[in-house]
């Protein structure tokens, strides 16, 4: 990741997650992002670690790759990622849909590996790209990076009761 720190240091404390640098650069970056990616990246809850719409601790539960012409002539198809909530933190699941996907890269899992080997989501980072945007998602373990024309993110009702109100 270019801005998000997965092993930051604050004083003597190490191993801290920090989106501070990314959030500082986000106003400039968002102006260069496609509309859906910009909306998701700048959502006020996206990097609020105590918020219900923070991506931290979600689990990838679905990886649906569509094929064929997307109508733009710039991508190979579509990708839909489904993320399952963490009942201690979230009340909703997250679905991210990518349009005109040109690259999908899975790193850091050893061989053989697949998306099913990814653990909980740690954090993500969306950056402008010549073909739209890149979305890098860091998991425990591994990373998934998608390059696409744009993405849309939708939070949907889950089957988990709100454990924090109980």
PDB file of C-alpha atoms in Angstrom:
ATOM      1  CA  UNK A   1       0.000   0.000   0.000  1.00  0.00           C
ATOM      2  CA  UNK A   2       1.207   3.443  -0.810  1.00  0.00           C
ATOM      3  CA  UNK A   3      -0.441   5.464   1.997  1.00  0.00           C
ATOM      4  CA  UNK A   4      -2.222   3.144   4.430  1.00  0.00           C
ATOM      5  CA  UNK A   5       0.199   1.819   7.041  1.00  0.00           C
ATOM      6  CA  UNK A   6      -0.344  -1.723   8.297  1.00  0.00           C
ATOM      7  CA  UNK A   7       2.624  -1.603  10.670  1.00  0.00           C
ATOM      8  CA  UNK A   8       2.806   1.993  11.841  1.00  0.00           C
ATOM      9  CA  UNK A   9       4.574   3.181  14.961  1.00  0.00           C
ATOM     10  CA  UNK A  10       3.121   5.611  17.493  1.00  0.00           C
ATOM     11  CA  UNK A  11       5.702   6.454  20.118  1.00  0.00           C
ATOM     12  CA  UNK A  12       6.903   3.107  21.497  1.00  0.00           C
ATOM     13  CA  UNK A  13       3.864   1.220  20.204  1.00  0.00           C
ATOM     14  CA  UNK A  14       4.462  -0.753  16.978  1.00  0.00           C
ATOM     15  CA  UNK A  15       2.181  -2.733  14.680  1.00  0.00           C
ATOM     16  CA  UNK A  16      -0.482  -0.029  14.622  1.00  0.00           C
ATOM     17  CA  UNK A  17      -2.909   0.337  11.705  1.00  0.00           C
ATOM     18  CA  UNK A  18      -3.013   3.873  10.372  1.00  0.00           C
ATOM     19  CA  UNK A  19      -4.950   5.433   7.524  1.00  0.00           C
ATOM     20  CA  UNK A  20      -3.805   8.935   8.532  1.00  0.00           C
ATOM     21  CA  UNK A  21      -1.533   9.493   5.501  1.00  0.00           C
ATOM     22  CA  UNK A  22      -4.180   8.147   3.132  1.00  0.00           C
ATOM     23  CA  UNK A  23      -6.891  10.348   4.625  1.00  0.00           C
ATOM     24  CA  UNK A  24      -4.564  13.352   4.272  1.00  0.00           C
ATOM     25  CA  UNK A  25      -4.044  12.612   0.573  1.00  0.00           C
ATOM     26  CA  UNK A  26      -7.648  11.566  -0.089  1.00  0.00           C
ATOM     27  CA  UNK A  27      -9.066  14.990  -1.054  1.00  0.00           C
ATOM     28  CA  UNK A  28      -6.538  15.199  -3.894  1.00  0.00           C
ATOM     29  CA  UNK A  29      -6.850  11.511  -4.818  1.00  0.00           C
ATOM     30  CA  UNK A  30     -10.670  11.561  -4.785  1.00  0.00           C
ATOM     31  CA  UNK A  31     -10.699  14.238  -7.472  1.00  0.00           C
ATOM     32  CA  UNK A  32      -8.857  11.779  -9.745  1.00  0.00           C
ATOM     33  CA  UNK A  33     -10.963   8.699  -8.886  1.00  0.00           C
ATOM     34  CA  UNK A  34     -13.991   7.495 -10.858  1.00  0.00           C
ATOM     35  CA  UNK A  35     -17.292   8.484  -9.160  1.00  0.00           C
ATOM     36  CA  UNK A  36     -18.138   5.174  -7.447  1.00  0.00           C
ATOM     37  CA  UNK A  37     -14.608   4.642  -6.154  1.00  0.00           C
ATOM     38  CA  UNK A  38     -14.467   8.224  -4.862  1.00  0.00           C
ATOM     39  CA  UNK A  39     -17.791   7.840  -3.052  1.00  0.00           C
ATOM     40  CA  UNK A  40     -16.670   4.637  -1.318  1.00  0.00           C
ATOM     41  CA  UNK A  41     -13.190   5.911  -0.413  1.00  0.00           C
ATOM     42  CA  UNK A  42     -14.500   9.184   1.038  1.00  0.00           C
ATOM     43  CA  UNK A  43     -17.414   7.690   2.978  1.00  0.00           C
ATOM     44  CA  UNK A  44     -16.966   9.107   6.508  1.00  0.00           C
ATOM     45  CA  UNK A  45     -17.292   5.655   8.111  1.00  0.00           C
ATOM     46  CA  UNK A  46     -14.832   3.868   5.824  1.00  0.00           C
ATOM     47  CA  UNK A  47     -11.791   4.394   8.082  1.00  0.00           C
ATOM     48  CA  UNK A  48     -13.598   4.990  11.390  1.00  0.00           C
ATOM     49  CA  UNK A  49     -12.285   1.932  13.255  1.00  0.00           C
ATOM     50  CA  UNK A  50     -15.122   2.084  15.792  1.00  0.00           C
ATOM     51  CA  UNK A  51     -17.809   2.623  13.138  1.00  0.00           C
ATOM     52  CA  UNK A  52     -20.126  -0.005  11.705  1.00  0.00           C
ATOM     53  CA  UNK A  53     -19.173   0.841   8.126  1.00  0.00           C
ATOM     54  CA  UNK A  54     -15.436   0.509   8.564  1.00  0.00           C
ATOM     55  CA  UNK A  55     -14.130  -2.278   6.335  1.00  0.00           C
ATOM     56  CA  UNK A  56     -11.762  -3.599   9.015  1.00  0.00           C
ATOM     57  CA  UNK A  57     -12.650  -7.118  10.187  1.00  0.00           C
ATOM     58  CA  UNK A  58     -14.982  -8.008   7.308  1.00  0.00           C
ATOM     59  CA  UNK A  59     -14.462 -11.482   5.792  1.00  0.00           C
ATOM     60  CA  UNK A  60     -14.494 -12.157   2.058  1.00  0.00           C
ATOM     61  CA  UNK A  61     -17.316 -14.650   1.501  1.00  0.00           C
ATOM     62  CA  UNK A  62     -17.982 -14.395  -2.243  1.00  0.00           C
ATOM     63  CA  UNK A  63     -15.800 -13.887  -5.323  1.00  0.00           C
ATOM     64  CA  UNK A  64     -17.885 -13.811  -8.526  1.00  0.00           C
ATOM     65  CA  UNK A  65     -15.971 -13.099 -11.722  1.00  0.00           C
ATOM     66  CA  UNK A  66     -18.100 -12.219 -14.740  1.00  0.00           C
ATOM     67  CA  UNK A  67     -16.726 -12.542 -18.247  1.00  0.00           C
ATOM     68  CA  UNK A  68     -17.406 -11.000 -21.609  1.00  0.00           C
ATOM     69  CA  UNK A  69     -17.662  -7.526 -23.038  1.00  0.00           C
ATOM     70  CA  UNK A  70     -18.538  -4.889 -20.469  1.00  0.00           C
ATOM     71  CA  UNK A  71     -19.686  -2.475 -23.141  1.00  0.00           C
ATOM     72  CA  UNK A  72     -16.715  -0.174 -22.640  1.00  0.00           C
ATOM     73  CA  UNK A  73     -14.112  -2.096 -24.585  1.00  0.00           C
ATOM     74  CA  UNK A  74     -11.612  -1.452 -21.781  1.00  0.00           C
ATOM     75  CA  UNK A  75     -12.068  -4.405 -19.463  1.00  0.00           C
ATOM     76  CA  UNK A  76     -12.427  -8.140 -19.347  1.00  0.00           C
ATOM     77  CA  UNK A  77     -15.628  -8.253 -17.360  1.00  0.00           C
ATOM     78  CA  UNK A  78     -17.002  -7.690 -13.934  1.00  0.00           C
ATOM     79  CA  UNK A  79     -16.130  -8.796 -10.437  1.00  0.00           C
ATOM     80  CA  UNK A  80     -18.373  -8.890  -7.409  1.00  0.00           C
ATOM     81  CA  UNK A  81     -16.928  -9.346  -3.939  1.00  0.00           C
ATOM     82  CA  UNK A  82     -19.189 -10.167  -1.013  1.00  0.00           C
ATOM     83  CA  UNK A  83     -17.971  -9.450   2.507  1.00  0.00           C
ATOM     84  CA  UNK A  84     -19.529 -10.960   5.596  1.00  0.00           C
ATOM     85  CA  UNK A  85     -19.949  -8.800   8.673  1.00  0.00           C
ATOM     86  CA  UNK A  86     -18.247  -9.301  12.014  1.00  0.00           C
ATOM     87  CA  UNK A  87     -21.121  -9.571  14.515  1.00  0.00           C
ATOM     88  CA  UNK A  88     -19.200  -7.701  17.203  1.00  0.00           C
ATOM     89  CA  UNK A  89     -18.771  -4.661  14.968  1.00  0.00           C
ATOM     90  CA  UNK A  90     -21.060  -4.585  11.927  1.00  0.00           C
ATOM     91  CA  UNK A  91     -24.798  -4.758  11.353  1.00  0.00           C
ATOM     92  CA  UNK A  92     -24.445  -5.036   7.571  1.00  0.00           C
ATOM     93  CA  UNK A  93     -22.597  -7.000   4.924  1.00  0.00           C
ATOM     94  CA  UNK A  94     -20.717  -5.261   2.110  1.00  0.00           C
ATOM     95  CA  UNK A  95     -20.907  -5.939  -1.629  1.00  0.00           C
ATOM     96  CA  UNK A  96     -18.368  -4.340  -3.966  1.00  0.00           C
ATOM     97  CA  UNK A  97     -18.998  -4.504  -7.715  1.00  0.00           C
ATOM     98  CA  UNK A  98     -16.167  -3.726 -10.130  1.00  0.00           C
ATOM     99  CA  UNK A  99     -16.792  -2.695 -13.744  1.00  0.00           C
ATOM    100  CA  UNK A 100     -14.419  -3.234 -16.675  1.00  0.00           C
ATOM    101  CA  UNK A 101     -11.879  -5.234 -14.684  1.00  0.00           C
ATOM    102  CA  UNK A 102      -8.441  -5.340 -16.309  1.00  0.00           C
ATOM    103  CA  UNK A 103      -6.382  -7.031 -13.593  1.00  0.00           C
ATOM    104  CA  UNK A 104      -6.855  -9.134 -10.460  1.00  0.00           C
ATOM    105  CA  UNK A 105      -3.830  -9.983  -8.354  1.00  0.00           C
ATOM    106  CA  UNK A 106      -3.689 -12.219  -5.286  1.00  0.00           C
ATOM    107  CA  UNK A 107      -0.418 -12.023  -3.337  1.00  0.00           C
ATOM    108  CA  UNK A 108       1.212 -13.351  -0.198  1.00  0.00           C
ATOM    109  CA  UNK A 109      -0.567 -16.640   0.372  1.00  0.00           C
ATOM    110  CA  UNK A 110       1.936 -19.186  -0.886  1.00  0.00           C
ATOM    111  CA  UNK A 111       1.026 -21.882  -3.378  1.00  0.00           C
ATOM    112  CA  UNK A 112      -1.563 -23.033  -4.125  1.00  0.00           C
ATOM    113  CA  UNK A 113      -3.742 -20.147  -3.049  1.00  0.00           C
ATOM    114  CA  UNK A 114      -7.187 -18.752  -3.704  1.00  0.00           C
ATOM    115  CA  UNK A 115      -9.447 -16.043  -2.379  1.00  0.00           C
ATOM    116  CA  UNK A 116     -10.854 -18.612   0.066  1.00  0.00           C
ATOM    117  CA  UNK A 117      -7.499 -18.589   1.906  1.00  0.00           C
ATOM    118  CA  UNK A 118      -7.796 -14.912   2.825  1.00  0.00           C
ATOM    119  CA  UNK A 119      -8.534 -14.150   6.464  1.00  0.00           C
ATOM    120  CA  UNK A 120     -10.199 -11.041   7.878  1.00  0.00           C
ATOM    121  CA  UNK A 121      -9.811  -7.765   6.014  1.00  0.00           C
ATOM    122  CA  UNK A 122      -7.333  -5.463   7.710  1.00  0.00           C
ATOM    123  CA  UNK A 123      -7.704  -2.301   5.590  1.00  0.00           C
ATOM    124  CA  UNK A 124      -7.940  -1.190   1.982  1.00  0.00           C
ATOM    125  CA  UNK A 125      -6.725   1.626  -0.244  1.00  0.00           C
ATOM    126  CA  UNK A 126      -8.255   2.949  -3.476  1.00  0.00           C
ATOM    127  CA  UNK A 127      -5.992   4.865  -5.834  1.00  0.00           C
ATOM    128  CA  UNK A 128      -6.428   6.497  -9.244  1.00  0.00           C
ATOM    129  CA  UNK A 129      -5.117   4.467 -12.202  1.00  0.00           C
ATOM    130  CA  UNK A 130      -4.869   5.138 -15.937  1.00  0.00           C
ATOM    131  CA  UNK A 131      -7.693   2.638 -16.478  1.00  0.00           C
ATOM    132  CA  UNK A 132      -9.858   3.929 -13.606  1.00  0.00           C
ATOM    133  CA  UNK A 133      -8.707   2.826 -10.165  1.00  0.00           C
ATOM    134  CA  UNK A 134      -6.895   0.192  -8.191  1.00  0.00           C
ATOM    135  CA  UNK A 135      -8.391  -1.239  -5.034  1.00  0.00           C
ATOM    136  CA  UNK A 136      -5.860  -2.954  -2.787  1.00  0.00           C
ATOM    137  CA  UNK A 137      -7.290  -4.998   0.057  1.00  0.00           C
ATOM    138  CA  UNK A 138      -4.970  -6.267   2.804  1.00  0.00           C
ATOM    139  CA  UNK A 139      -6.066  -9.417   4.631  1.00  0.00           C
ATOM    140  CA  UNK A 140      -4.599 -11.646   7.330  1.00  0.00           C
ATOM    141  CA  UNK A 141      -2.834 -13.146   5.381  1.00  0.00           C
ATOM    142  CA  UNK A 142      -2.511 -11.960   1.812  1.00  0.00           C
ATOM    143  CA  UNK A 143      -3.552  -9.128  -0.450  1.00  0.00           C
ATOM    144  CA  UNK A 144      -6.038  -8.780  -3.268  1.00  0.00           C
ATOM    145  CA  UNK A 145      -5.628  -5.960  -5.789  1.00  0.00           C
ATOM    146  CA  UNK A 146      -8.259  -5.197  -8.435  1.00  0.00           C
ATOM    147  CA  UNK A 147      -7.777  -2.760 -11.317  1.00  0.00           C
ATOM    148  CA  UNK A 148     -11.043  -1.624 -12.879  1.00  0.00           C
ATOM    149  CA  UNK A 149     -12.780   1.286 -14.573  1.00  0.00           C
ATOM    150  CA  UNK A 150     -14.856   1.904 -11.423  1.00  0.00           C
ATOM    151  CA  UNK A 151     -16.511   0.227  -8.474  1.00  0.00           C
ATOM    152  CA  UNK A 152     -19.674   0.561  -6.461  1.00  0.00           C
ATOM    153  CA  UNK A 153     -20.010  -0.410  -2.820  1.00  0.00           C
ATOM    154  CA  UNK A 154     -23.279  -1.288  -1.142  1.00  0.00           C
ATOM    155  CA  UNK A 155     -23.930  -2.108   2.488  1.00  0.00           C
ATOM    156  CA  UNK A 156     -26.804  -4.595   2.845  1.00  0.00           C
ATOM    157  CA  UNK A 157     -28.729  -6.003   5.800  1.00  0.00           C
ATOM    158  CA  UNK A 158     -27.112  -9.011   7.461  1.00  0.00           C
ATOM    159  CA  UNK A 159     -28.526 -11.763   9.607  1.00  0.00           C
ATOM    160  CA  UNK A 160     -26.516 -10.672  12.641  1.00  0.00           C
ATOM    161  CA  UNK A 161     -28.316  -9.026  15.570  1.00  0.00           C
ATOM    162  CA  UNK A 162     -26.556  -5.961  16.866  1.00  0.00           C
ATOM    163  CA  UNK A 163     -24.461  -7.480  19.672  1.00  0.00           C
ATOM    164  CA  UNK A 164     -23.413  -4.028  20.921  1.00  0.00           C
ATOM    165  CA  UNK A 165     -26.976  -3.057  21.910  1.00  0.00           C
ATOM    166  CA  UNK A 166     -27.760  -6.354  23.682  1.00  0.00           C
TER     167      UNK A 166
END
